[in-house]
Short mmCIF file of C-alpha atoms and ligand atoms in Angstrom, two decimals:
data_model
loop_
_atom_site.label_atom_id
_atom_site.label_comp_id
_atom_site.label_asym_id
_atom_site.label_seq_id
_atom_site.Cartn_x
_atom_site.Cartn_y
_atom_site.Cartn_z
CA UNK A 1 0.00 0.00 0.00
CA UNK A 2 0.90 3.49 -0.58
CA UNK A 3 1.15 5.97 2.10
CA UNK A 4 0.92 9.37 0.85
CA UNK A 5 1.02 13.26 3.31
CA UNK A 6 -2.02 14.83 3.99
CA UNK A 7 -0.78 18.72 3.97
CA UNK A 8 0.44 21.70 2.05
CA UNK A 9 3.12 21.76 4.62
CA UNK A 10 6.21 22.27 3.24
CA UNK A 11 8.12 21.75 6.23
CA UNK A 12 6.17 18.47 7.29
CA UNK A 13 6.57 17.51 3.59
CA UNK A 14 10.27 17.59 3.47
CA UNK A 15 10.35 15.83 6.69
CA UNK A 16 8.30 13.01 5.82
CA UNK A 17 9.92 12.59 2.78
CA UNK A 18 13.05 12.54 4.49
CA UNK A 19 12.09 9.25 6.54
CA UNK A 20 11.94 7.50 3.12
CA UNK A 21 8.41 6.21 3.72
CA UNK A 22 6.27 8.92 1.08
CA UNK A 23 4.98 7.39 -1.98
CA UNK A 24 2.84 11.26 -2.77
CA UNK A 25 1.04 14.06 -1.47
CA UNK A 26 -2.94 14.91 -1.28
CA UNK A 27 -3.69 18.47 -0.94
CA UNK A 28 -7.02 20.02 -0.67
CA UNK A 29 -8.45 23.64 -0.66
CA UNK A 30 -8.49 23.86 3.34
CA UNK A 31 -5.36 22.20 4.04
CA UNK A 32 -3.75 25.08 1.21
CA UNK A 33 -5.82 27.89 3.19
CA UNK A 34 -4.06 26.49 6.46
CA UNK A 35 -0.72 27.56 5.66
CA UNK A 36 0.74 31.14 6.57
CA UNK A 37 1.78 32.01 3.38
CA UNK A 38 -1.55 32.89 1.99
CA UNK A 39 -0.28 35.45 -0.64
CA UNK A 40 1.99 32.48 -2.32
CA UNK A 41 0.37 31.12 -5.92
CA UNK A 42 -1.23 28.05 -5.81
CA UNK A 43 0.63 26.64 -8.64
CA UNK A 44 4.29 27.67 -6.86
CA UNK A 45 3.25 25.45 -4.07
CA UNK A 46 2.22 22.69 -6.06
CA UNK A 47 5.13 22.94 -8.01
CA UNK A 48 7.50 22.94 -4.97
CA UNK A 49 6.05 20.21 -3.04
CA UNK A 50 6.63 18.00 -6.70
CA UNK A 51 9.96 19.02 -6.77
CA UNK A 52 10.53 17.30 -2.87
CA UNK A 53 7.97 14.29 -3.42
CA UNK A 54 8.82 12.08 -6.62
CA UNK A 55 5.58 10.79 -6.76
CA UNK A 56 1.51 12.05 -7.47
CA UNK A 57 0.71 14.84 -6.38
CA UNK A 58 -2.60 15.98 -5.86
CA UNK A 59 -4.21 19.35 -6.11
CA UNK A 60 -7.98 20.37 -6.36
CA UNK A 61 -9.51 22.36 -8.79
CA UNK A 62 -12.02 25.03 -7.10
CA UNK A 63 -14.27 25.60 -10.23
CA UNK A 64 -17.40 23.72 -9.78
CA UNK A 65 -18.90 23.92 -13.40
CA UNK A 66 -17.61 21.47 -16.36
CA UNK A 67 -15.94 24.47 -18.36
CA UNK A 68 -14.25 25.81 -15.90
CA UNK A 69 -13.05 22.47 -14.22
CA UNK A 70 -11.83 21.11 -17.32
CA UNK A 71 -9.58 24.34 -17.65
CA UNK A 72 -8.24 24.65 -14.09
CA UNK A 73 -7.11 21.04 -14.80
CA UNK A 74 -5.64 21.64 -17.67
CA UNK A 75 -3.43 24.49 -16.02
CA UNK A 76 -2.43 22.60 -13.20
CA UNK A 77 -1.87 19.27 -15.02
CA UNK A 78 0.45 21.13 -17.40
CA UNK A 79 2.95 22.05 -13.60
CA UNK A 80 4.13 19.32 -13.41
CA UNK A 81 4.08 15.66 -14.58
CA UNK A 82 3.13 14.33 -11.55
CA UNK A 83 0.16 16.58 -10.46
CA UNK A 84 -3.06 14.49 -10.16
CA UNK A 85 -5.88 16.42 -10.69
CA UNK A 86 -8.69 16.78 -7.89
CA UNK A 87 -12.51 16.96 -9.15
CA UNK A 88 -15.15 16.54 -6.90
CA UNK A 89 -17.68 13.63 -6.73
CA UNK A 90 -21.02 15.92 -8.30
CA UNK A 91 -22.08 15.62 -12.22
CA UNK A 92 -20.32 17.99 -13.84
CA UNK A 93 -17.08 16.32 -12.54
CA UNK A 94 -17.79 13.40 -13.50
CA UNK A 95 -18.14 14.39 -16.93
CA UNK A 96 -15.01 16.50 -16.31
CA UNK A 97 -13.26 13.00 -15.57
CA UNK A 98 -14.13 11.68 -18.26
CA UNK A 99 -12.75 14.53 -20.77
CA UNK A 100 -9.31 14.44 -18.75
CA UNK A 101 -9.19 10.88 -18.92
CA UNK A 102 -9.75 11.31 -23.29
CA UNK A 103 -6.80 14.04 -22.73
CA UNK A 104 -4.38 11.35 -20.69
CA UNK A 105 -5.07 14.24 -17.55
CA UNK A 106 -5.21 12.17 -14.27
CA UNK A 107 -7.94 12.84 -11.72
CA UNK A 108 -8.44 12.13 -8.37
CA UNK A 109 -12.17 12.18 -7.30
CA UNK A 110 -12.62 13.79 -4.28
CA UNK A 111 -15.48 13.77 -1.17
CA UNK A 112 -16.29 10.28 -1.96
CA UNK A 113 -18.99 8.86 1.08
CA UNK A 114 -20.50 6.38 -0.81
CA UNK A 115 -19.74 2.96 -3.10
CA UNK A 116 -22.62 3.99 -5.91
CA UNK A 117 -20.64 7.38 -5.90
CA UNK A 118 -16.99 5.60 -6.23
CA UNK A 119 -18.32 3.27 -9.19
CA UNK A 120 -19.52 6.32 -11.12
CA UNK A 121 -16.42 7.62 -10.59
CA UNK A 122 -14.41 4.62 -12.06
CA UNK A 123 -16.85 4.10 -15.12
CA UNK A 124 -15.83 7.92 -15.81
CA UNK A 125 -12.44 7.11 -15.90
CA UNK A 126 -11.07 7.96 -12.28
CA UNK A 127 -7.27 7.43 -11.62
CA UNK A 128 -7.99 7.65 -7.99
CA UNK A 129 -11.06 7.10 -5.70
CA UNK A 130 -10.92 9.41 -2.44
CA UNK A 131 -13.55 8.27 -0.15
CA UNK A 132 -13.35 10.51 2.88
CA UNK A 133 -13.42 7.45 5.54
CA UNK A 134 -13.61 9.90 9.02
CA UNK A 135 -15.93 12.14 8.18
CA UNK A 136 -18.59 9.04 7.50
CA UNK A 137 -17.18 8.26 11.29
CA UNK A 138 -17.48 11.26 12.61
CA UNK A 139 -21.18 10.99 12.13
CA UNK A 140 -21.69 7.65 13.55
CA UNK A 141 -21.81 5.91 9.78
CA UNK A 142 -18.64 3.33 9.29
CA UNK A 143 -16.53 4.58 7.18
CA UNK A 144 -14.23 1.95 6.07
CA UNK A 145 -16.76 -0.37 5.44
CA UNK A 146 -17.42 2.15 1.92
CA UNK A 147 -13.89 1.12 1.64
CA UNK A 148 -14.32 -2.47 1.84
CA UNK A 149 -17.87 -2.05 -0.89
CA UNK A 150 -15.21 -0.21 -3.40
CA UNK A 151 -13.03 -2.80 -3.00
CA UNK A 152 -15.68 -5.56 -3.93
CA UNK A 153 -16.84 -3.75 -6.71
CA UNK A 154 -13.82 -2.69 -8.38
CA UNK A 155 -12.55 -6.26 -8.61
CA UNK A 156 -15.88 -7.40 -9.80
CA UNK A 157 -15.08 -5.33 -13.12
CA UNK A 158 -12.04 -5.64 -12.78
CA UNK A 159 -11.69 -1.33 -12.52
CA UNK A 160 -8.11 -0.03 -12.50
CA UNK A 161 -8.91 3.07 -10.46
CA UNK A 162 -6.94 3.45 -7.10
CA UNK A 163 -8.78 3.20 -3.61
CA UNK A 164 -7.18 6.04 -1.57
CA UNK A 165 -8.45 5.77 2.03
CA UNK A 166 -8.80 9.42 2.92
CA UNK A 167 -9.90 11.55 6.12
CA UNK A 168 -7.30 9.88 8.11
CA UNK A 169 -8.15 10.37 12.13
CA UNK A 170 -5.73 7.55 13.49
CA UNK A 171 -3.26 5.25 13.41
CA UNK A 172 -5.57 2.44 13.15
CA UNK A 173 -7.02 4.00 9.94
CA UNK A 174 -3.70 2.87 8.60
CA UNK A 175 -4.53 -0.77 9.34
CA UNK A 176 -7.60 -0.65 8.10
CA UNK A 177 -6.66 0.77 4.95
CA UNK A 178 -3.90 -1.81 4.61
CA UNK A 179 -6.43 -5.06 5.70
CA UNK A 180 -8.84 -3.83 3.16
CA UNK A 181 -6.41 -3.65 0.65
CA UNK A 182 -7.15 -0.08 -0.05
CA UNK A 183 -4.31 0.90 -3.22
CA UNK A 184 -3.45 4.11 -1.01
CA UNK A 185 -3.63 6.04 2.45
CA UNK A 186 -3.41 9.66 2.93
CA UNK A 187 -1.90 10.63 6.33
CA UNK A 188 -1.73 13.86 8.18
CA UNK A 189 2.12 14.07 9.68
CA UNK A 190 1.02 13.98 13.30
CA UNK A 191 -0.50 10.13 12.77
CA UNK A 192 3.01 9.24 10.41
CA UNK A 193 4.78 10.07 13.27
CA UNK A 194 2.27 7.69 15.41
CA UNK A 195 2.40 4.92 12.73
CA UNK A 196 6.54 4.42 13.91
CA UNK A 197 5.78 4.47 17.97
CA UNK A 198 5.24 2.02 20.34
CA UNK A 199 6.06 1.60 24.01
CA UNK A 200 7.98 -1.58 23.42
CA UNK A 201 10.04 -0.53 21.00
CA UNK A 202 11.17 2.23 23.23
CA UNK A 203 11.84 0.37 26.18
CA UNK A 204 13.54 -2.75 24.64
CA UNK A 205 16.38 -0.14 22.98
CA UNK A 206 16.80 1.25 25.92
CA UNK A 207 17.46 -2.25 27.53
CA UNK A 208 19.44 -3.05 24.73
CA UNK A 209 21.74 0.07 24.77
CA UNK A 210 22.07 0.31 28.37
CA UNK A 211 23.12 -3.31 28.61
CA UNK A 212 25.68 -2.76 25.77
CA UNK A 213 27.07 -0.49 27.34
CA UNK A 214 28.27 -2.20 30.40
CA UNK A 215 30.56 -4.29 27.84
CA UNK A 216 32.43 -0.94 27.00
CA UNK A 217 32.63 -2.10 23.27
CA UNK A 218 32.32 -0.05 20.35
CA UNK A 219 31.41 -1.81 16.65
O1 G3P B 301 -7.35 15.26 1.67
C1 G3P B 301 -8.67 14.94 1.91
C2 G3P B 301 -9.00 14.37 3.24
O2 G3P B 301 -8.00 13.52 3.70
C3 G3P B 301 -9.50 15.37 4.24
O3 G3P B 301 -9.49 14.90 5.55
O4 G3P B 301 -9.44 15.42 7.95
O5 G3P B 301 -10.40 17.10 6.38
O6 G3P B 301 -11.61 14.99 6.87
P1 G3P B 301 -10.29 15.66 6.73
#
């Protein structure tokens, strides 16, 4: 599975690509809005975090008719080779899919919450499925089993679009993601860090080093 950074972070992006563990990046509208450098163009950003990440990058277009989409996409597909283009999951993107997909554009469809929506989304031509997994939770629905439906269905045809399990709220997201054999998990840097900790691991190098360390070797 492929873990990919849920920010516009630069810092936590360099970071996390550091560790060796990124396969991409997922941005969105609010996580771009987050940032203090409001005044910086959209495309700069997108272009920088490429340029750190060799892998797809996504950014969302913030048209919401099928003109306008289909140009925003255009214009940010043509930054760099690896942008992924983000549509959302209503008609006219759809339809916007499917005109990127005739161009060779690649589109992630975004605010996914249910199966019916992601199979619409692969008969358009979707690179990547985003269902948004912890916002279902968040109001009592269960979000990953969407995930597991997507999965079943996309086999059944036999769809090539990627499942990337999105909305992230915890380590054990992660899991999930991986058991249901999502293709992809976006993770905010806070729960990366989480993914690497446990108490065990911890306390057994500490044993280990303090231990070695009554030998008074070196290697
Ligand atoms: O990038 C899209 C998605 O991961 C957003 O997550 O935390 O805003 O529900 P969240």
């Amino acid at each position: 599975m492929e873990i990919f950074i849920d920010t516009a972070n630069i810092d936590e992006i360099k970071q996390a690509n550091n560790w060796g563990i990124i396969d991409g990046v997922t941005t969105n509208p609010s996580l771009v809005a987050k940032e203090k450098d409001k005044g910086k163009d959209f495309k700069a950003i997108v272009k920088e975090i490429c340029e750190i990440v060799n892998g797809d990058v996504s950014a969302e277009v913030i048209a919401t008719s099928y003109d306008e989409m289909v140009e925003e996409a255009r214009v940010l597909s043509k930054v760099h080779k690896n942008v992924v283009v983000k549509i959302p999951l209503i008609p006219d993107g759809l339809k916007t899919v499917k005109t990127l997909a005739k161009e060779g554009i690649r589109a992630n469809v975004t605010l996914c919450f249910s199966a019916n929506q992601a199979l619409l989304a692969a008969k358009a031509g979707a690179y990547i499925i985003s269902p948004f997994v912890g916002r279902l939770d968040d109001i009592g629905h269960d979000g990953s089993e969407m995930v597991e439906e997507i999965r079943e269905i996309y086999d059944n045809y036999d769809f090539k679009t990627k499942i990337l399990f999105a909305s992230v709220r915890h380590a054990d997201h992660v899991k999930q993601a991986a058991l249901l054999g999502a293709d992809i998990a976006t993770v905010p840097f806070k729960i990366i860090e989480q993914l690497y900790k446990h108490p065990l691991t911890d306390a057994g190098l500490k044993q280990f080093l303090d231990d070695w360390a009554k030998l008074g070797q070196k290697i």
